[in-house]
Amino acid sequence: MMKKKSLLMLVDARSYIRDNCYQGQLAEVLRDYYDVRMITLKEMKYLPWANSKSYDKVLSVLKLRTLDDNLDVISKFLKDTPLYIYEQDVWQAYMDDSPWKGAYERILKKLNVTSFLLTTQWWTEFVTARGVPATFVKMGMLQRYCDAGPAWEDRHHGLAFQGTLHPHRKKFYDELAGYGVHVEFLTSRPYAEFLKTLHDIRIYIHTEDAPWCVDGQMIPRNALWIKDTEAAARGCFAIRDHEDEAFAYGIKDLPTIFTYRAVSEVPDIIKHIETMNPDARNALMRQSAHVMYERNDWMSVIAAMENGA
């Protein structure tokens, strides 16, 4: 058996990796490929024996605020060791009202960053245009979670949303009500329960239409497509507002994801789904879950590091 390469992961806390639904999945995939050792910020300060240069790869999954607020400590620990930085909230480094605006530039001055591994194609292009080394990677679903689950007919929630009812979402659902479309709201639950709930929803519907202000200009979020691919992996149909970022997450290969450009289009999308041939509809549910299983999107993080991005 070939020896695994070694990977040092800079983490906020081991408990955070265990408890966070995405960080935990990524860590599990990384352990399958690498011999992983985690080190916290506190350990970087007080464990002088730790040597970042003795590892084949070094990856930070630290929160942006942790990185930005502790650059001197991290720089002293890493010295000039090449570093990959996995980052899900890149916009926090560019939004006008963010406390961490300008963080990427500060990080690049202090650390030897090979590449920021960013979970949106649009934002990857945005930062590379500004001279930041960055690579697009996909958030994904562990293969054991990619399960189409019960047939359409055996699900109890028709048109539903589970999550936080932010103002932009409430506005969307109020508009839908004006078209006679009523959405069932399910309270936020821990991730394992959320996955179970997705097996009981026929159509998962939401919006991320809440632009951010960057350098005085309002721009679409171009983010959070993981929510829709999660639904597809669990046999749900999904409906949300269109962004070109959808193509980066391969929705053309996921026939259960539908997008709209105007809220007025949504009732017809719902009708189209509901009037499908039942056997064909269940086949599409199974197809999307299978595509998500085969795609194994978390592997894009490993591919980026192994290809020297």
Coordinates of C-alpha atoms in Angstrom, one line a residue:
M1 CA 0.0 0.0 0.0
M2 CA 1.4 3.4 -1.0
K3 CA 2.2 5.7 1.8
K4 CA -0.1 8.8 2.0
K5 CA 1.3 12.2 1.6
S6 CA 1.2 14.4 4.7
L7 CA -1.1 17.4 5.2
L8 CA -1.0 19.9 7.9
M9 CA -4.4 21.6 8.4
L10 CA -4.6 25.0 10.2
V11 CA -7.9 25.0 12.0
D12 CA -9.9 27.2 14.4
A13 CA -10.7 24.2 16.6
R14 CA -11.0 20.5 16.2
S15 CA -14.5 20.7 17.6
Y16 CA -15.4 23.2 14.9
I17 CA -14.2 20.8 12.2
R18 CA -16.3 18.0 13.8
D19 CA -19.4 20.1 14.2
N20 CA -19.5 22.2 11.0
C21 CA -21.3 20.4 8.3
Y22 CA -19.0 21.5 5.4
Q23 CA -15.7 21.6 7.2
G24 CA -16.4 18.1 8.6
Q25 CA -17.1 16.7 5.2
L26 CA -14.0 18.3 3.7
A27 CA -11.8 17.0 6.5
E28 CA -13.2 13.4 6.0
V29 CA -12.3 13.5 2.3
L30 CA -8.9 14.9 3.0
R31 CA -8.2 12.1 5.5
D32 CA -9.0 9.5 2.9
Y33 CA -6.2 11.0 0.7
Y34 CA -3.7 12.4 3.1
D35 CA -2.1 11.6 6.5
V36 CA -3.7 14.7 8.1
R37 CA -2.5 16.5 11.2
M38 CA -4.5 19.5 12.5
I39 CA -3.0 22.4 14.4
T40 CA -4.9 25.2 16.1
L41 CA -4.0 28.9 16.5
K42 CA -3.2 28.3 20.1
E43 CA -0.9 25.4 19.2
M44 CA 0.9 27.5 16.7
K45 CA 1.7 30.0 19.5
Y46 CA 2.8 27.5 22.1
L47 CA 4.1 24.4 20.5
P48 CA 7.6 25.2 19.3
W49 CA 8.2 21.6 18.1
A50 CA 5.6 21.9 15.3
N51 CA 7.4 22.3 12.0
S52 CA 5.2 23.2 9.0
K53 CA 8.1 22.4 6.6
S54 CA 8.0 18.7 7.4
Y55 CA 4.6 18.3 5.6
D56 CA 4.0 17.7 1.9
K57 CA 1.1 20.2 1.9
V58 CA -0.2 22.8 4.2
L59 CA -3.8 23.9 4.1
S60 CA -5.6 26.6 6.1
V61 CA -9.3 26.2 6.7
L62 CA -9.2 29.0 9.3
K63 CA -12.1 31.5 9.3
L64 CA -11.1 34.7 7.4
R65 CA -11.3 36.7 10.6
T66 CA -9.0 34.3 12.4
L67 CA -6.4 34.6 9.6
D68 CA -6.6 38.3 9.2
D69 CA -6.5 39.0 13.0
N70 CA -3.6 36.7 13.7
L71 CA -1.3 37.2 10.7
D72 CA 1.9 37.8 12.8
V73 CA 1.4 34.6 14.8
I74 CA 0.7 32.5 11.7
S75 CA 3.5 34.0 9.7
K76 CA 6.0 33.3 12.5
F77 CA 4.8 29.7 12.6
L78 CA 4.8 29.1 8.9
K79 CA 7.9 31.2 8.0
D80 CA 7.9 30.9 4.2
T81 CA 6.2 27.5 3.9
P82 CA 3.9 27.4 0.9
L83 CA 0.2 27.5 1.9
Y84 CA -3.2 26.8 0.4
I85 CA -6.1 28.7 1.9
Y86 CA -9.6 27.2 1.6
E87 CA -12.2 30.0 1.8
Q88 CA -16.0 29.9 1.6
D89 CA -16.7 33.5 2.3
V90 CA -14.5 35.4 -0.1
W91 CA -16.9 38.3 -0.4
Q92 CA -16.1 39.3 3.2
A93 CA -12.7 40.4 2.0
Y94 CA -14.3 42.8 -0.5
M95 CA -17.7 44.0 0.7
D96 CA -17.7 47.7 1.6
D97 CA -19.3 47.1 5.0
S98 CA -17.1 44.1 6.0
P99 CA -14.6 44.4 8.9
W100 CA -12.3 42.2 6.8
K101 CA -12.3 44.3 3.6
G102 CA -8.8 44.1 2.2
A103 CA -7.9 40.9 4.0
Y104 CA -6.6 39.0 1.0
E105 CA -4.1 41.7 0.3
R106 CA -2.9 41.8 3.9
I107 CA -2.6 38.0 3.9
L108 CA -0.6 37.9 0.7
K109 CA 1.9 40.4 2.2
K110 CA 2.5 38.1 5.3
L111 CA 2.1 34.6 4.0
N112 CA 3.5 32.5 1.1
V113 CA 0.1 31.7 -0.4
T114 CA 0.2 29.3 -3.3
S115 CA -3.5 29.7 -4.0
F116 CA -6.7 30.7 -2.3
L117 CA -9.2 27.8 -2.9
L118 CA -12.5 29.5 -3.4
T119 CA -15.9 27.9 -3.6
T120 CA -17.4 30.1 -6.3
Q121 CA -16.2 30.5 -9.9
W122 CA -17.4 34.1 -10.2
W123 CA -15.5 35.3 -7.2
T124 CA -12.4 33.4 -8.2
E125 CA -12.4 35.3 -11.5
F126 CA -13.1 38.5 -9.5
V127 CA -10.0 38.1 -7.3
T128 CA -7.7 36.8 -9.9
A129 CA -8.4 39.9 -12.0
R130 CA -7.0 41.8 -9.0
G131 CA -3.8 39.8 -8.9
V132 CA -4.8 37.3 -6.2
P133 CA -3.7 33.7 -6.8
A134 CA -7.0 31.7 -6.6
T135 CA -8.5 28.4 -7.8
F136 CA -12.1 27.5 -8.0
V137 CA -13.1 24.4 -6.0
K138 CA -16.6 23.0 -5.4
M139 CA -18.3 22.4 -2.1
G140 CA -19.9 19.0 -2.2
M141 CA -21.7 16.1 -0.6
L142 CA -20.0 13.0 0.9
Q143 CA -20.9 10.1 -1.3
R144 CA -22.8 8.4 1.5
Y145 CA -25.2 11.4 1.6
C146 CA -26.0 11.2 -2.1
D147 CA -29.2 9.2 -1.8
A148 CA -32.3 9.9 -3.8
G149 CA -34.4 8.5 -0.9
P150 CA -38.2 8.1 -1.0
A151 CA -40.2 8.4 -4.2
W152 CA -42.0 11.7 -4.9
E153 CA -45.3 10.2 -3.9
D154 CA -44.0 9.2 -0.4
R155 CA -42.8 12.7 0.6
H156 CA -44.9 14.7 3.0
H157 CA -43.8 18.3 2.3
G158 CA -44.7 19.6 -1.2
L159 CA -43.2 23.1 -1.7
A160 CA -40.9 23.9 1.3
F161 CA -37.9 25.7 2.6
Q162 CA -35.9 24.8 5.7
G163 CA -33.4 27.4 6.9
T164 CA -33.2 31.0 8.1
L165 CA -35.9 33.3 6.8
H166 CA -33.7 36.3 5.9
P167 CA -35.5 39.5 4.7
H168 CA -34.7 38.8 1.0
R169 CA -36.2 35.4 1.3
K170 CA -39.4 36.7 3.0
K171 CA -39.8 39.2 0.3
F172 CA -39.6 36.4 -2.3
Y173 CA -42.1 34.2 -0.5
D174 CA -44.5 37.1 -0.1
E175 CA -44.2 37.7 -3.9
L176 CA -45.0 34.1 -4.5
A177 CA -48.0 34.3 -2.3
G178 CA -49.3 37.0 -4.6
Y179 CA -49.3 34.4 -7.3
G180 CA -51.2 31.9 -5.1
V181 CA -48.1 29.9 -4.4
H182 CA -47.6 29.1 -0.7
V183 CA -44.3 27.8 0.7
E184 CA -44.1 25.7 3.9
F185 CA -41.5 27.0 6.3
L186 CA -39.5 24.4 8.3
T187 CA -37.3 25.6 11.2
S188 CA -33.6 25.3 10.9
R189 CA -32.2 22.0 12.3
P190 CA -28.8 20.4 12.7
Y191 CA -27.3 19.1 9.5
A192 CA -28.1 15.5 10.0
E193 CA -31.8 16.4 10.6
F194 CA -31.7 18.7 7.6
L195 CA -30.6 15.9 5.4
K196 CA -33.4 13.7 6.7
T197 CA -35.9 16.5 6.0
L198 CA -34.6 16.8 2.4
H199 CA -35.8 13.2 1.9
D200 CA -39.3 14.4 2.8
I201 CA -39.5 17.5 0.6
R202 CA -40.6 17.3 -3.0
I203 CA -39.5 20.8 -4.1
Y204 CA -37.0 22.9 -2.1
I205 CA -37.4 26.6 -3.0
H206 CA -35.4 29.6 -2.0
T207 CA -33.7 32.8 -3.2
E208 CA -30.2 34.3 -2.7
D209 CA -31.2 37.6 -4.4
A210 CA -29.6 40.0 -2.0
P211 CA -26.7 41.9 -3.7
W212 CA -23.6 42.9 -1.9
C213 CA -22.0 46.4 -2.2
V214 CA -18.4 46.2 -3.4
D215 CA -16.5 49.4 -4.1
G216 CA -19.8 51.3 -4.3
Q217 CA -21.4 48.9 -6.8
M218 CA -24.2 46.4 -6.0
I219 CA -23.3 42.9 -7.4
P220 CA -25.2 39.6 -7.2
R221 CA -24.1 37.1 -4.6
N222 CA -22.9 34.5 -7.0
A223 CA -22.7 32.0 -4.2
L224 CA -24.4 29.3 -2.1
W225 CA -25.2 26.9 -4.9
I226 CA -24.3 24.1 -2.5
K227 CA -27.8 24.4 -1.1
D228 CA -29.3 23.3 -4.4
T229 CA -26.9 20.6 -5.2
E230 CA -27.5 19.2 -1.7
A231 CA -31.2 19.1 -2.5
A232 CA -30.4 17.3 -5.8
A233 CA -28.2 14.8 -3.9
R234 CA -31.2 13.9 -1.7
G235 CA -33.7 13.5 -4.5
C236 CA -35.4 16.9 -4.1
F237 CA -36.3 19.2 -6.9
A238 CA -34.9 22.6 -6.3
I239 CA -35.9 26.1 -7.5
R240 CA -33.9 29.3 -7.0
D241 CA -33.0 32.6 -8.7
H242 CA -30.7 32.3 -11.7
E243 CA -27.0 33.2 -11.6
D244 CA -24.3 32.2 -14.1
E245 CA -22.6 30.6 -11.1
A246 CA -25.1 27.8 -11.5
F247 CA -23.1 26.6 -14.5
A248 CA -20.0 26.3 -12.4
Y249 CA -21.8 23.9 -10.1
G250 CA -22.9 21.9 -13.1
I251 CA -26.7 22.2 -12.8
K252 CA -27.0 21.2 -16.5
D253 CA -26.2 17.7 -15.3
L254 CA -28.7 17.9 -12.5
P255 CA -32.2 17.7 -14.1
T256 CA -34.0 18.4 -10.8
I257 CA -32.6 21.9 -10.4
F258 CA -34.6 24.8 -12.0
T259 CA -33.8 28.5 -12.0
Y260 CA -35.9 31.5 -12.7
R261 CA -35.1 35.0 -13.9
A262 CA -38.4 36.6 -12.7
V263 CA -40.6 35.5 -9.8
S264 CA -43.5 35.4 -12.3
E265 CA -41.9 32.3 -13.9
V266 CA -42.0 30.2 -10.7
P267 CA -45.6 29.1 -10.8
D268 CA -45.1 27.6 -14.3
I269 CA -41.9 25.8 -13.1
I270 CA -43.8 24.3 -10.2
K271 CA -46.7 23.2 -12.4
H272 CA -44.2 21.6 -14.9
I273 CA -42.6 19.6 -12.1
E274 CA -45.9 18.5 -10.5
T275 CA -47.4 17.4 -13.8
M276 CA -44.5 15.3 -15.0
N277 CA -45.0 11.6 -15.6
P278 CA -44.6 10.0 -12.2
D279 CA -42.1 7.4 -13.3
A280 CA -40.1 9.9 -15.3
R281 CA -40.0 12.3 -12.4
N282 CA -38.7 9.7 -9.9
A283 CA -36.1 8.7 -12.5
L284 CA -34.9 12.3 -12.6
M285 CA -34.6 12.3 -8.8
R286 CA -32.5 9.2 -8.9
Q287 CA -30.4 10.6 -11.8
S288 CA -29.5 13.8 -9.9
A289 CA -28.5 11.9 -6.8
H290 CA -26.3 9.5 -8.9
V291 CA -24.6 12.4 -10.6
M292 CA -23.8 14.0 -7.3
Y293 CA -22.4 10.7 -6.0
E294 CA -20.2 10.1 -9.1
R295 CA -19.0 13.7 -9.2
N296 CA -17.8 13.7 -5.6
D297 CA -17.3 17.5 -5.7
W298 CA -15.1 17.7 -2.5
M299 CA -12.3 16.0 -4.5
S300 CA -11.9 19.3 -6.4
V301 CA -10.0 20.6 -3.3
I302 CA -7.5 17.7 -3.5
A303 CA -7.2 18.1 -7.3
A304 CA -6.3 21.8 -6.9
M305 CA -3.6 21.1 -4.4
E306 CA -2.2 18.1 -6.3
N307 CA -2.1 19.9 -9.6
G308 CA -0.1 22.7 -7.9
A309 CA -2.8 25.3 -8.5

